[in-house]
Amino acid sequence: MINVSKQMDELLNTASEKGKTLLLHSCCAPCSSYVLTYICSTYRVTVLYFNPNITEAAEYEKRAAEEKRFIDEINAKGIPAFPIRYLDGRYDSKEFLDAVKGYESCPERGERCAICFRLRLSESARVAAEGKYDYFATTLTLSPLKDAALLNRIGEEEGIRFGVKYLPSDFKKKGGYLKSIELSKEYGLYRQDFCGCVFSRAERERLKAGQRSNTE
Ligand code: SF4
């Protein structure tokens, strides 16, 4: 089996990779925090914030604002080798709700999530191809709740469809997830306790209510 984490380490240390352009789809500032600090010495990164799965507009705006603030702060500190750019994706939660129609009651990690991954990776591939980026990638593989192998398979497929290279990842490896928690604390980033859609929020609330009733 291919070790994508090792493969990425090798790429990041390859001199000819330096300065290549990468469109990084980001789900939120906390997940991007580790990913950006990990790759920004090598790649010229543009962050694409395309997340119509965040069904509540206020939540969407809050997460997008945190993403921009984090990028501004690390750019101001001179952490990336090349200043990181931010690109707003279109936002219409109906796009997500239409795509997952019939799959609303699937649990997190089920079929609804696979559709959601494809929606976001497909648009990322389209934008990356249009902008003639060398690669596109996603921060989604940082989460222990997300299937990196599935994300990488979808990323590869969408990359082929649009004619742009997908950079496979498993950012949670090598303590990546824990580092993102530390960075979130350091930068005071808002860390939501649900994935993004109304269905994941309801699932989290049911879980919390269950935990409360177990302790009563
Ligand atoms: S739980 Fe997360 S990944 Fe799954 S459909 Fe909802 S927003 Fe998308």
mmCIF file with all atom_site columns, C-alpha atoms and ligand atoms in Angstrom:
data_model
loop_
_atom_site.group_PDB
_atom_site.id
_atom_site.type_symbol
_atom_site.label_atom_id
_atom_site.label_alt_id
_atom_site.label_comp_id
_atom_site.label_asym_id
_atom_site.label_entity_id
_atom_site.label_seq_id
_atom_site.pdbx_PDB_ins_code
_atom_site.Cartn_x
_atom_site.Cartn_y
_atom_site.Cartn_z
_atom_site.occupancy
_atom_site.B_iso_or_equiv
_atom_site.pdbx_formal_charge
_atom_site.auth_seq_id
_atom_site.auth_comp_id
_atom_site.auth_asym_id
_atom_site.auth_atom_id
_atom_site.pdbx_PDB_model_num
ATOM   1   C  CA  . MET A 1 1   ? 0.000   0.000  0.000   1.00 0.00 ? 1   MET A CA  1
ATOM   2   C  CA  . ILE A 1 2   ? 1.299   3.481  -0.876  1.00 0.00 ? 2   ILE A CA  1
ATOM   3   C  CA  . ASN A 1 3   ? 2.322   5.562  2.122   1.00 0.00 ? 3   ASN A CA  1
ATOM   4   C  CA  . VAL A 1 4   ? 0.998   8.970  1.014   1.00 0.00 ? 4   VAL A CA  1
ATOM   5   C  CA  . SER A 1 5   ? 2.375   10.708 4.076   1.00 0.00 ? 5   SER A CA  1
ATOM   6   C  CA  . LYS A 1 6   ? 5.933   9.529  3.309   1.00 0.00 ? 6   LYS A CA  1
ATOM   7   C  CA  . GLN A 1 7   ? 5.407   10.356 -0.362  1.00 0.00 ? 7   GLN A CA  1
ATOM   8   C  CA  . MET A 1 8   ? 4.443   13.918 0.532   1.00 0.00 ? 8   MET A CA  1
ATOM   9   C  CA  . ASP A 1 9   ? 7.451   14.306 2.844   1.00 0.00 ? 9   ASP A CA  1
ATOM   10  C  CA  . GLU A 1 10  ? 9.695   13.293 -0.042  1.00 0.00 ? 10  GLU A CA  1
ATOM   11  C  CA  . LEU A 1 11  ? 8.012   15.739 -2.434  1.00 0.00 ? 11  LEU A CA  1
ATOM   12  C  CA  . LEU A 1 12  ? 8.330   18.598 0.057   1.00 0.00 ? 12  LEU A CA  1
ATOM   13  C  CA  . ASN A 1 13  ? 12.070  17.915 0.219   1.00 0.00 ? 13  ASN A CA  1
ATOM   14  C  CA  . THR A 1 14  ? 12.536  17.778 -3.553  1.00 0.00 ? 14  THR A CA  1
ATOM   15  C  CA  . ALA A 1 15  ? 14.265  20.930 -4.803  1.00 0.00 ? 15  ALA A CA  1
ATOM   16  C  CA  . SER A 1 16  ? 12.330  21.044 -8.104  1.00 0.00 ? 16  SER A CA  1
ATOM   17  C  CA  . GLU A 1 17  ? 9.017   21.282 -6.179  1.00 0.00 ? 17  GLU A CA  1
ATOM   18  C  CA  . LYS A 1 18  ? 9.925   24.615 -4.627  1.00 0.00 ? 18  LYS A CA  1
ATOM   19  C  CA  . GLY A 1 19  ? 7.636   27.401 -5.832  1.00 0.00 ? 19  GLY A CA  1
ATOM   20  C  CA  . LYS A 1 20  ? 5.158   25.139 -7.615  1.00 0.00 ? 20  LYS A CA  1
ATOM   21  C  CA  . THR A 1 21  ? 1.583   26.347 -7.345  1.00 0.00 ? 21  THR A CA  1
ATOM   22  C  CA  . LEU A 1 22  ? -0.930  24.528 -5.204  1.00 0.00 ? 22  LEU A CA  1
ATOM   23  C  CA  . LEU A 1 23  ? -4.610  25.240 -4.798  1.00 0.00 ? 23  LEU A CA  1
ATOM   24  C  CA  . LEU A 1 24  ? -5.491  24.028 -1.314  1.00 0.00 ? 24  LEU A CA  1
ATOM   25  C  CA  . HIS A 1 25  ? -9.147  23.425 -0.633  1.00 0.00 ? 25  HIS A CA  1
ATOM   26  C  CA  . SER A 1 26  ? -9.695  24.278 3.028   1.00 0.00 ? 26  SER A CA  1
ATOM   27  C  CA  . CYS A 1 27  ? -12.625 23.202 5.191   1.00 0.00 ? 27  CYS A CA  1
ATOM   28  C  CA  . CYS A 1 28  ? -11.759 25.481 8.131   1.00 0.00 ? 28  CYS A CA  1
ATOM   29  C  CA  . ALA A 1 29  ? -8.951  27.485 9.742   1.00 0.00 ? 29  ALA A CA  1
ATOM   30  C  CA  . PRO A 1 30  ? -8.064  24.871 12.413  1.00 0.00 ? 30  PRO A CA  1
ATOM   31  C  CA  . CYS A 1 31  ? -7.537  22.117 9.814   1.00 0.00 ? 31  CYS A CA  1
ATOM   32  C  CA  . SER A 1 32  ? -5.637  24.457 7.492   1.00 0.00 ? 32  SER A CA  1
ATOM   33  C  CA  . SER A 1 33  ? -3.380  25.678 10.315  1.00 0.00 ? 33  SER A CA  1
ATOM   34  C  CA  . TYR A 1 34  ? -1.197  22.583 10.414  1.00 0.00 ? 34  TYR A CA  1
ATOM   35  C  CA  . VAL A 1 35  ? -1.480  21.856 6.688   1.00 0.00 ? 35  VAL A CA  1
ATOM   36  C  CA  . LEU A 1 36  ? -0.333  25.351 5.716   1.00 0.00 ? 36  LEU A CA  1
ATOM   37  C  CA  . THR A 1 37  ? 2.597   25.419 8.129   1.00 0.00 ? 37  THR A CA  1
ATOM   38  C  CA  . TYR A 1 38  ? 3.621   21.968 6.851   1.00 0.00 ? 38  TYR A CA  1
ATOM   39  C  CA  . ILE A 1 39  ? 3.599   22.743 3.108   1.00 0.00 ? 39  ILE A CA  1
ATOM   40  C  CA  . CYS A 1 40  ? 4.189   26.494 2.892   1.00 0.00 ? 40  CYS A CA  1
ATOM   41  C  CA  . SER A 1 41  ? 7.989   26.322 2.766   1.00 0.00 ? 41  SER A CA  1
ATOM   42  C  CA  . THR A 1 42  ? 7.753   24.479 -0.532  1.00 0.00 ? 42  THR A CA  1
ATOM   43  C  CA  . TYR A 1 43  ? 4.579   25.447 -2.353  1.00 0.00 ? 43  TYR A CA  1
ATOM   44  C  CA  . ARG A 1 44  ? 3.121   28.730 -3.538  1.00 0.00 ? 44  ARG A CA  1
ATOM   45  C  CA  . VAL A 1 45  ? -0.282  28.191 -1.950  1.00 0.00 ? 45  VAL A CA  1
ATOM   46  C  CA  . THR A 1 46  ? -3.708  29.633 -2.695  1.00 0.00 ? 46  THR A CA  1
ATOM   47  C  CA  . VAL A 1 47  ? -6.398  28.618 -0.237  1.00 0.00 ? 47  VAL A CA  1
ATOM   48  C  CA  . LEU A 1 48  ? -9.799  27.967 -1.785  1.00 0.00 ? 48  LEU A CA  1
ATOM   49  C  CA  . TYR A 1 49  ? -12.674 28.305 0.643   1.00 0.00 ? 49  TYR A CA  1
ATOM   50  C  CA  . PHE A 1 50  ? -15.462 26.373 -1.025  1.00 0.00 ? 50  PHE A CA  1
ATOM   51  C  CA  . ASN A 1 51  ? -17.801 24.798 1.527   1.00 0.00 ? 51  ASN A CA  1
ATOM   52  C  CA  . PRO A 1 52  ? -21.508 24.931 0.621   1.00 0.00 ? 52  PRO A CA  1
ATOM   53  C  CA  . ASN A 1 53  ? -21.932 22.023 3.062   1.00 0.00 ? 53  ASN A CA  1
ATOM   54  C  CA  . ILE A 1 54  ? -21.855 24.573 5.907   1.00 0.00 ? 54  ILE A CA  1
ATOM   55  C  CA  . THR A 1 55  ? -25.599 24.961 5.715   1.00 0.00 ? 55  THR A CA  1
ATOM   56  C  CA  . GLU A 1 56  ? -26.012 27.895 8.098   1.00 0.00 ? 56  GLU A CA  1
ATOM   57  C  CA  . ALA A 1 57  ? -24.799 31.174 6.583   1.00 0.00 ? 57  ALA A CA  1
ATOM   58  C  CA  . ALA A 1 58  ? -23.685 32.691 9.925   1.00 0.00 ? 58  ALA A CA  1
ATOM   59  C  CA  . GLU A 1 59  ? -21.540 29.618 10.647  1.00 0.00 ? 59  GLU A CA  1
ATOM   60  C  CA  . TYR A 1 60  ? -20.119 29.776 7.127   1.00 0.00 ? 60  TYR A CA  1
ATOM   61  C  CA  . GLU A 1 61  ? -19.179 33.460 7.522   1.00 0.00 ? 61  GLU A CA  1
ATOM   62  C  CA  . LYS A 1 62  ? -17.587 32.813 10.907  1.00 0.00 ? 62  LYS A CA  1
ATOM   63  C  CA  . ARG A 1 63  ? -15.411 29.978 9.592   1.00 0.00 ? 63  ARG A CA  1
ATOM   64  C  CA  . ALA A 1 64  ? -14.436 31.912 6.451   1.00 0.00 ? 64  ALA A CA  1
ATOM   65  C  CA  . ALA A 1 65  ? -13.435 34.956 8.544   1.00 0.00 ? 65  ALA A CA  1
ATOM   66  C  CA  . GLU A 1 66  ? -11.246 32.758 10.769  1.00 0.00 ? 66  GLU A CA  1
ATOM   67  C  CA  . GLU A 1 67  ? -9.579  31.273 7.705   1.00 0.00 ? 67  GLU A CA  1
ATOM   68  C  CA  . LYS A 1 68  ? -8.719  34.751 6.382   1.00 0.00 ? 68  LYS A CA  1
ATOM   69  C  CA  . ARG A 1 69  ? -7.476  35.937 9.782   1.00 0.00 ? 69  ARG A CA  1
ATOM   70  C  CA  . PHE A 1 70  ? -5.194  32.928 10.155  1.00 0.00 ? 70  PHE A CA  1
ATOM   71  C  CA  . ILE A 1 71  ? -3.707  33.419 6.678   1.00 0.00 ? 71  ILE A CA  1
ATOM   72  C  CA  . ASP A 1 72  ? -3.176  37.153 7.330   1.00 0.00 ? 72  ASP A CA  1
ATOM   73  C  CA  . GLU A 1 73  ? -1.442  36.392 10.616  1.00 0.00 ? 73  GLU A CA  1
ATOM   74  C  CA  . ILE A 1 74  ? 0.995   33.805 9.277   1.00 0.00 ? 74  ILE A CA  1
ATOM   75  C  CA  . ASN A 1 75  ? 1.714   35.962 6.218   1.00 0.00 ? 75  ASN A CA  1
ATOM   76  C  CA  . ALA A 1 76  ? 2.439   38.945 8.511   1.00 0.00 ? 76  ALA A CA  1
ATOM   77  C  CA  . LYS A 1 77  ? 4.833   36.776 10.538  1.00 0.00 ? 77  LYS A CA  1
ATOM   78  C  CA  . GLY A 1 78  ? 6.655   35.773 7.335   1.00 0.00 ? 78  GLY A CA  1
ATOM   79  C  CA  . ILE A 1 79  ? 6.105   32.055 8.012   1.00 0.00 ? 79  ILE A CA  1
ATOM   80  C  CA  . PRO A 1 80  ? 5.372   30.972 4.394   1.00 0.00 ? 80  PRO A CA  1
ATOM   81  C  CA  . ALA A 1 81  ? 8.159   31.086 1.816   1.00 0.00 ? 81  ALA A CA  1
ATOM   82  C  CA  . PHE A 1 82  ? 5.605   32.679 -0.554  1.00 0.00 ? 82  PHE A CA  1
ATOM   83  C  CA  . PRO A 1 83  ? 2.677   34.745 0.774   1.00 0.00 ? 83  PRO A CA  1
ATOM   84  C  CA  . ILE A 1 84  ? -0.454  32.620 0.942   1.00 0.00 ? 84  ILE A CA  1
ATOM   85  C  CA  . ARG A 1 85  ? -3.400  33.848 -1.111  1.00 0.00 ? 85  ARG A CA  1
ATOM   86  C  CA  . TYR A 1 86  ? -7.052  33.416 -0.225  1.00 0.00 ? 86  TYR A CA  1
ATOM   87  C  CA  . LEU A 1 87  ? -9.812  32.712 -2.715  1.00 0.00 ? 87  LEU A CA  1
ATOM   88  C  CA  . ASP A 1 88  ? -13.509 32.772 -1.818  1.00 0.00 ? 88  ASP A CA  1
ATOM   89  C  CA  . GLY A 1 89  ? -15.500 29.994 -3.452  1.00 0.00 ? 89  GLY A CA  1
ATOM   90  C  CA  . ARG A 1 90  ? -19.147 30.543 -4.362  1.00 0.00 ? 90  ARG A CA  1
ATOM   91  C  CA  . TYR A 1 91  ? -21.525 29.937 -1.487  1.00 0.00 ? 91  TYR A CA  1
ATOM   92  C  CA  . ASP A 1 92  ? -25.007 28.520 -1.836  1.00 0.00 ? 92  ASP A CA  1
ATOM   93  C  CA  . SER A 1 93  ? -25.949 25.834 0.670   1.00 0.00 ? 93  SER A CA  1
ATOM   94  C  CA  . LYS A 1 94  ? -28.756 24.737 -1.680  1.00 0.00 ? 94  LYS A CA  1
ATOM   95  C  CA  . GLU A 1 95  ? -26.050 23.304 -3.921  1.00 0.00 ? 95  GLU A CA  1
ATOM   96  C  CA  . PHE A 1 96  ? -25.071 20.938 -1.107  1.00 0.00 ? 96  PHE A CA  1
ATOM   97  C  CA  . LEU A 1 97  ? -28.647 20.183 0.002   1.00 0.00 ? 97  LEU A CA  1
ATOM   98  C  CA  . ASP A 1 98  ? -29.646 19.296 -3.572  1.00 0.00 ? 98  ASP A CA  1
ATOM   99  C  CA  . ALA A 1 99  ? -26.585 17.056 -3.968  1.00 0.00 ? 99  ALA A CA  1
ATOM   100 C  CA  . VAL A 1 100 ? -27.292 15.054 -0.791  1.00 0.00 ? 100 VAL A CA  1
ATOM   101 C  CA  . LYS A 1 101 ? -31.076 14.760 -1.288  1.00 0.00 ? 101 LYS A CA  1
ATOM   102 C  CA  . GLY A 1 102 ? -32.135 11.300 -0.127  1.00 0.00 ? 102 GLY A CA  1
ATOM   103 C  CA  . TYR A 1 103 ? -29.007 10.862 2.016   1.00 0.00 ? 103 TYR A CA  1
ATOM   104 C  CA  . GLU A 1 104 ? -29.901 13.284 4.815   1.00 0.00 ? 104 GLU A CA  1
ATOM   105 C  CA  . SER A 1 105 ? -30.205 10.590 7.483   1.00 0.00 ? 105 SER A CA  1
ATOM   106 C  CA  . CYS A 1 106 ? -26.878 8.875  6.722   1.00 0.00 ? 106 CYS A CA  1
ATOM   107 C  CA  . PRO A 1 107 ? -24.507 8.945  9.684   1.00 0.00 ? 107 PRO A CA  1
ATOM   108 C  CA  . GLU A 1 108 ? -21.272 10.938 9.447   1.00 0.00 ? 108 GLU A CA  1
ATOM   109 C  CA  . ARG A 1 109 ? -18.701 8.925  7.426   1.00 0.00 ? 109 ARG A CA  1
ATOM   110 C  CA  . GLY A 1 110 ? -21.518 7.449  5.308   1.00 0.00 ? 110 GLY A CA  1
ATOM   111 C  CA  . GLU A 1 111 ? -22.680 7.998  1.730   1.00 0.00 ? 111 GLU A CA  1
ATOM   112 C  CA  . ARG A 1 112 ? -23.721 11.621 2.335   1.00 0.00 ? 112 ARG A CA  1
ATOM   113 C  CA  . CYS A 1 113 ? -20.117 12.488 3.194   1.00 0.00 ? 113 CYS A CA  1
ATOM   114 C  CA  . ALA A 1 114 ? -18.775 10.844 0.032   1.00 0.00 ? 114 ALA A CA  1
ATOM   115 C  CA  . ILE A 1 115 ? -21.138 13.047 -2.032  1.00 0.00 ? 115 ILE A CA  1
ATOM   116 C  CA  . CYS A 1 116 ? -20.050 16.083 -0.023  1.00 0.00 ? 116 CYS A CA  1
ATOM   117 C  CA  . PHE A 1 117 ? -16.354 15.290 -0.631  1.00 0.00 ? 117 PHE A CA  1
ATOM   118 C  CA  . ARG A 1 118 ? -16.951 14.967 -4.355  1.00 0.00 ? 118 ARG A CA  1
ATOM   119 C  CA  . LEU A 1 119 ? -18.854 18.241 -4.530  1.00 0.00 ? 119 LEU A CA  1
ATOM   120 C  CA  . ARG A 1 120 ? -15.979 20.123 -2.887  1.00 0.00 ? 120 ARG A CA  1
ATOM   121 C  CA  . LEU A 1 121 ? -13.140 18.331 -4.655  1.00 0.00 ? 121 LEU A CA  1
ATOM   122 C  CA  . SER A 1 122 ? -14.799 18.631 -8.024  1.00 0.00 ? 122 SER A CA  1
ATOM   123 C  CA  . GLU A 1 123 ? -15.076 22.404 -7.715  1.00 0.00 ? 123 GLU A CA  1
ATOM   124 C  CA  . SER A 1 124 ? -11.484 22.577 -6.392  1.00 0.00 ? 124 SER A CA  1
ATOM   125 C  CA  . ALA A 1 125 ? -10.266 20.623 -9.433  1.00 0.00 ? 125 ALA A CA  1
ATOM   126 C  CA  . ARG A 1 126 ? -12.225 22.914 -11.750 1.00 0.00 ? 126 ARG A CA  1
ATOM   127 C  CA  . VAL A 1 127 ? -10.757 26.072 -10.176 1.00 0.00 ? 127 VAL A CA  1
ATOM   128 C  CA  . ALA A 1 128 ? -7.247  24.564 -10.147 1.00 0.00 ? 128 ALA A CA  1
ATOM   129 C  CA  . ALA A 1 129 ? -7.481  23.617 -13.834 1.00 0.00 ? 129 ALA A CA  1
ATOM   130 C  CA  . GLU A 1 130 ? -8.847  27.028 -14.785 1.00 0.00 ? 130 GLU A CA  1
ATOM   131 C  CA  . GLY A 1 131 ? -6.054  28.755 -12.836 1.00 0.00 ? 131 GLY A CA  1
ATOM   132 C  CA  . LYS A 1 132 ? -3.402  26.423 -14.311 1.00 0.00 ? 132 LYS A CA  1
ATOM   133 C  CA  . TYR A 1 133 ? -2.159  25.332 -10.897 1.00 0.00 ? 133 TYR A CA  1
ATOM   134 C  CA  . ASP A 1 134 ? 0.448   22.582 -10.700 1.00 0.00 ? 134 ASP A CA  1
ATOM   135 C  CA  . TYR A 1 135 ? -1.593  20.745 -8.046  1.00 0.00 ? 135 TYR A CA  1
ATOM   136 C  CA  . PHE A 1 136 ? -4.692  20.815 -5.938  1.00 0.00 ? 136 PHE A CA  1
ATOM   137 C  CA  . ALA A 1 137 ? -5.168  19.207 -2.512  1.00 0.00 ? 137 ALA A CA  1
ATOM   138 C  CA  . THR A 1 138 ? -7.531  19.322 0.451   1.00 0.00 ? 138 THR A CA  1
ATOM   139 C  CA  . THR A 1 139 ? -7.179  19.859 4.193   1.00 0.00 ? 139 THR A CA  1
ATOM   140 C  CA  . LEU A 1 140 ? -10.007 17.347 4.739   1.00 0.00 ? 140 LEU A CA  1
ATOM   141 C  CA  . THR A 1 141 ? -7.550  14.457 5.231   1.00 0.00 ? 141 THR A CA  1
ATOM   142 C  CA  . LEU A 1 142 ? -6.427  16.046 8.508   1.00 0.00 ? 142 LEU A CA  1
ATOM   143 C  CA  . SER A 1 143 ? -9.569  14.942 10.334  1.00 0.00 ? 143 SER A CA  1
ATOM   144 C  CA  . PRO A 1 144 ? -9.504  11.543 12.053  1.00 0.00 ? 144 PRO A CA  1
ATOM   145 C  CA  . LEU A 1 145 ? -13.242 11.370 11.235  1.00 0.00 ? 145 LEU A CA  1
ATOM   146 C  CA  . LYS A 1 146 ? -12.642 11.466 7.486   1.00 0.00 ? 146 LYS A CA  1
ATOM   147 C  CA  . ASP A 1 147 ? -11.539 8.630  5.264   1.00 0.00 ? 147 ASP A CA  1
ATOM   148 C  CA  . ALA A 1 148 ? -8.292  9.804  3.638   1.00 0.00 ? 148 ALA A CA  1
ATOM   149 C  CA  . ALA A 1 149 ? -8.219  6.897  1.168   1.00 0.00 ? 149 ALA A CA  1
ATOM   150 C  CA  . LEU A 1 150 ? -11.720 7.785  -0.077  1.00 0.00 ? 150 LEU A CA  1
ATOM   151 C  CA  . LEU A 1 151 ? -10.838 11.489 -0.296  1.00 0.00 ? 151 LEU A CA  1
ATOM   152 C  CA  . ASN A 1 152 ? -7.685  10.675 -2.251  1.00 0.00 ? 152 ASN A CA  1
ATOM   153 C  CA  . ARG A 1 153 ? -9.571  8.406  -4.641  1.00 0.00 ? 153 ARG A CA  1
ATOM   154 C  CA  . ILE A 1 154 ? -12.176 11.119 -5.314  1.00 0.00 ? 154 ILE A CA  1
ATOM   155 C  CA  . GLY A 1 155 ? -9.438  13.758 -5.637  1.00 0.00 ? 155 GLY A CA  1
ATOM   156 C  CA  . GLU A 1 156 ? -7.579  11.651 -8.218  1.00 0.00 ? 156 GLU A CA  1
ATOM   157 C  CA  . GLU A 1 157 ? -10.799 11.056 -10.196 1.00 0.00 ? 157 GLU A CA  1
ATOM   158 C  CA  . GLU A 1 158 ? -11.747 14.730 -10.247 1.00 0.00 ? 158 GLU A CA  1
ATOM   159 C  CA  . GLY A 1 159 ? -8.169  15.677 -11.135 1.00 0.00 ? 159 GLY A CA  1
ATOM   160 C  CA  . ILE A 1 160 ? -8.282  13.370 -14.165 1.00 0.00 ? 160 ILE A CA  1
ATOM   161 C  CA  . ARG A 1 161 ? -11.715 14.735 -15.141 1.00 0.00 ? 161 ARG A CA  1
ATOM   162 C  CA  . PHE A 1 162 ? -10.487 18.348 -15.151 1.00 0.00 ? 162 PHE A CA  1
ATOM   163 C  CA  . GLY A 1 163 ? -6.890  17.684 -16.258 1.00 0.00 ? 163 GLY A CA  1
ATOM   164 C  CA  . VAL A 1 164 ? -5.051  18.839 -13.135 1.00 0.00 ? 164 VAL A CA  1
ATOM   165 C  CA  . LYS A 1 165 ? -2.821  16.903 -10.719 1.00 0.00 ? 165 LYS A CA  1
ATOM   166 C  CA  . TYR A 1 166 ? -4.269  15.990 -7.347  1.00 0.00 ? 166 TYR A CA  1
ATOM   167 C  CA  . LEU A 1 167 ? -1.786  15.834 -4.464  1.00 0.00 ? 167 LEU A CA  1
ATOM   168 C  CA  . PRO A 1 168 ? -2.768  12.885 -2.258  1.00 0.00 ? 168 PRO A CA  1
ATOM   169 C  CA  . SER A 1 169 ? -2.388  13.420 1.477   1.00 0.00 ? 169 SER A CA  1
ATOM   170 C  CA  . ASP A 1 170 ? -3.027  12.046 4.919   1.00 0.00 ? 170 ASP A CA  1
ATOM   171 C  CA  . PHE A 1 171 ? -2.336  15.167 6.948   1.00 0.00 ? 171 PHE A CA  1
ATOM   172 C  CA  . LYS A 1 172 ? -3.440  13.600 10.229  1.00 0.00 ? 172 LYS A CA  1
ATOM   173 C  CA  . LYS A 1 173 ? -0.330  11.387 10.168  1.00 0.00 ? 173 LYS A CA  1
ATOM   174 C  CA  . LYS A 1 174 ? 2.883   12.268 12.011  1.00 0.00 ? 174 LYS A CA  1
ATOM   175 C  CA  . GLY A 1 175 ? 0.858   14.023 14.741  1.00 0.00 ? 175 GLY A CA  1
ATOM   176 C  CA  . GLY A 1 176 ? -0.714  16.410 12.218  1.00 0.00 ? 176 GLY A CA  1
ATOM   177 C  CA  . TYR A 1 177 ? -4.091  16.451 13.910  1.00 0.00 ? 177 TYR A CA  1
ATOM   178 C  CA  . LEU A 1 178 ? -2.601  17.142 17.352  1.00 0.00 ? 178 LEU A CA  1
ATOM   179 C  CA  . LYS A 1 179 ? -0.439  19.897 15.897  1.00 0.00 ? 179 LYS A CA  1
ATOM   180 C  CA  . SER A 1 180 ? -3.558  21.520 14.442  1.00 0.00 ? 180 SER A CA  1
ATOM   181 C  CA  . ILE A 1 181 ? -5.071  21.626 17.946  1.00 0.00 ? 181 ILE A CA  1
ATOM   182 C  CA  . GLU A 1 182 ? -1.911  23.262 19.323  1.00 0.00 ? 182 GLU A CA  1
ATOM   183 C  CA  . LEU A 1 183 ? -1.858  25.820 16.483  1.00 0.00 ? 183 LEU A CA  1
ATOM   184 C  CA  . SER A 1 184 ? -5.558  26.561 16.991  1.00 0.00 ? 184 SER A CA  1
ATOM   185 C  CA  . LYS A 1 185 ? -4.792  27.368 20.640  1.00 0.00 ? 185 LYS A CA  1
ATOM   186 C  CA  . GLU A 1 186 ? -1.765  29.475 19.720  1.00 0.00 ? 186 GLU A CA  1
ATOM   187 C  CA  . TYR A 1 187 ? -3.769  31.579 17.219  1.00 0.00 ? 187 TYR A CA  1
ATOM   188 C  CA  . GLY A 1 188 ? -7.021  31.520 19.213  1.00 0.00 ? 188 GLY A CA  1
ATOM   189 C  CA  . LEU A 1 189 ? -8.902  29.945 16.303  1.00 0.00 ? 189 LEU A CA  1
ATOM   190 C  CA  . TYR A 1 190 ? -12.594 29.141 16.503  1.00 0.00 ? 190 TYR A CA  1
ATOM   191 C  CA  . ARG A 1 191 ? -12.920 25.331 16.597  1.00 0.00 ? 191 ARG A CA  1
ATOM   192 C  CA  . GLN A 1 192 ? -16.445 24.198 15.817  1.00 0.00 ? 192 GLN A CA  1
ATOM   193 C  CA  . ASP A 1 193 ? -17.656 20.954 17.419  1.00 0.00 ? 193 ASP A CA  1
ATOM   194 C  CA  . PHE A 1 194 ? -19.562 19.664 14.382  1.00 0.00 ? 194 PHE A CA  1
ATOM   195 C  CA  . CYS A 1 195 ? -18.508 18.990 10.816  1.00 0.00 ? 195 CYS A CA  1
ATOM   196 C  CA  . GLY A 1 196 ? -20.582 21.565 8.948   1.00 0.00 ? 196 GLY A CA  1
ATOM   197 C  CA  . CYS A 1 197 ? -23.992 20.496 7.699   1.00 0.00 ? 197 CYS A CA  1
ATOM   198 C  CA  . VAL A 1 198 ? -27.253 20.683 9.665   1.00 0.00 ? 198 VAL A CA  1
ATOM   199 C  CA  . PHE A 1 199 ? -27.272 16.884 9.794   1.00 0.00 ? 199 PHE A CA  1
ATOM   200 C  CA  . SER A 1 200 ? -23.868 16.715 11.469  1.00 0.00 ? 200 SER A CA  1
ATOM   201 C  CA  . ARG A 1 201 ? -24.946 19.426 13.915  1.00 0.00 ? 201 ARG A CA  1
ATOM   202 C  CA  . ALA A 1 202 ? -28.070 17.419 14.853  1.00 0.00 ? 202 ALA A CA  1
ATOM   203 C  CA  . GLU A 1 203 ? -25.963 14.250 15.221  1.00 0.00 ? 203 GLU A CA  1
ATOM   204 C  CA  . ARG A 1 204 ? -23.548 16.072 17.542  1.00 0.00 ? 204 ARG A CA  1
ATOM   205 C  CA  . GLU A 1 205 ? -26.418 17.481 19.618  1.00 0.00 ? 205 GLU A CA  1
ATOM   206 C  CA  . ARG A 1 206 ? -27.947 14.012 19.999  1.00 0.00 ? 206 ARG A CA  1
ATOM   207 C  CA  . LEU A 1 207 ? -24.568 12.677 21.111  1.00 0.00 ? 207 LEU A CA  1
ATOM   208 C  CA  . LYS A 1 208 ? -24.125 15.474 23.662  1.00 0.00 ? 208 LYS A CA  1
ATOM   209 C  CA  . ALA A 1 209 ? -27.657 14.940 25.012  1.00 0.00 ? 209 ALA A CA  1
ATOM   210 C  CA  . GLY A 1 210 ? -26.913 11.202 25.352  1.00 0.00 ? 210 GLY A CA  1
ATOM   211 C  CA  . GLN A 1 211 ? -23.695 11.923 27.247  1.00 0.00 ? 211 GLN A CA  1
ATOM   212 C  CA  . ARG A 1 212 ? -25.544 14.322 29.580  1.00 0.00 ? 212 ARG A CA  1
ATOM   213 C  CA  . SER A 1 213 ? -28.291 11.800 30.353  1.00 0.00 ? 213 SER A CA  1
ATOM   214 C  CA  . ASN A 1 214 ? -25.621 9.136  31.079  1.00 0.00 ? 214 ASN A CA  1
ATOM   215 C  CA  . THR A 1 215 ? -24.042 11.352 33.715  1.00 0.00 ? 215 THR A CA  1
ATOM   216 C  CA  . GLU A 1 216 ? -27.358 12.313 35.351  1.00 0.00 ? 216 GLU A CA  1
HETATM 217 S  S1  . SF4 B 2 .   ? -20.955 15.441 8.006   1.00 0.00 ? 1   SF4 B S1  1
HETATM 218 FE FE1 . SF4 B 2 .   ? -19.414 16.816 7.094   1.00 0.00 ? 1   SF4 B FE1 1
HETATM 219 S  S2  . SF4 B 2 .   ? -18.518 15.699 5.387   1.00 0.00 ? 1   SF4 B S2  1
HETATM 220 FE FE2 . SF4 B 2 .   ? -20.453 14.698 5.943   1.00 0.00 ? 1   SF4 B FE2 1
HETATM 221 S  S3  . SF4 B 2 .   ? -21.997 15.647 4.646   1.00 0.00 ? 1   SF4 B S3  1
HETATM 222 FE FE3 . SF4 B 2 .   ? -22.002 16.813 6.531   1.00 0.00 ? 1   SF4 B FE3 1
HETATM 223 S  S4  . SF4 B 2 .   ? -20.570 18.489 6.171   1.00 0.00 ? 1   SF4 B S4  1
HETATM 224 FE FE4 . SF4 B 2 .   ? -20.198 16.974 4.569   1.00 0.00 ? 1   SF4 B FE4 1
#
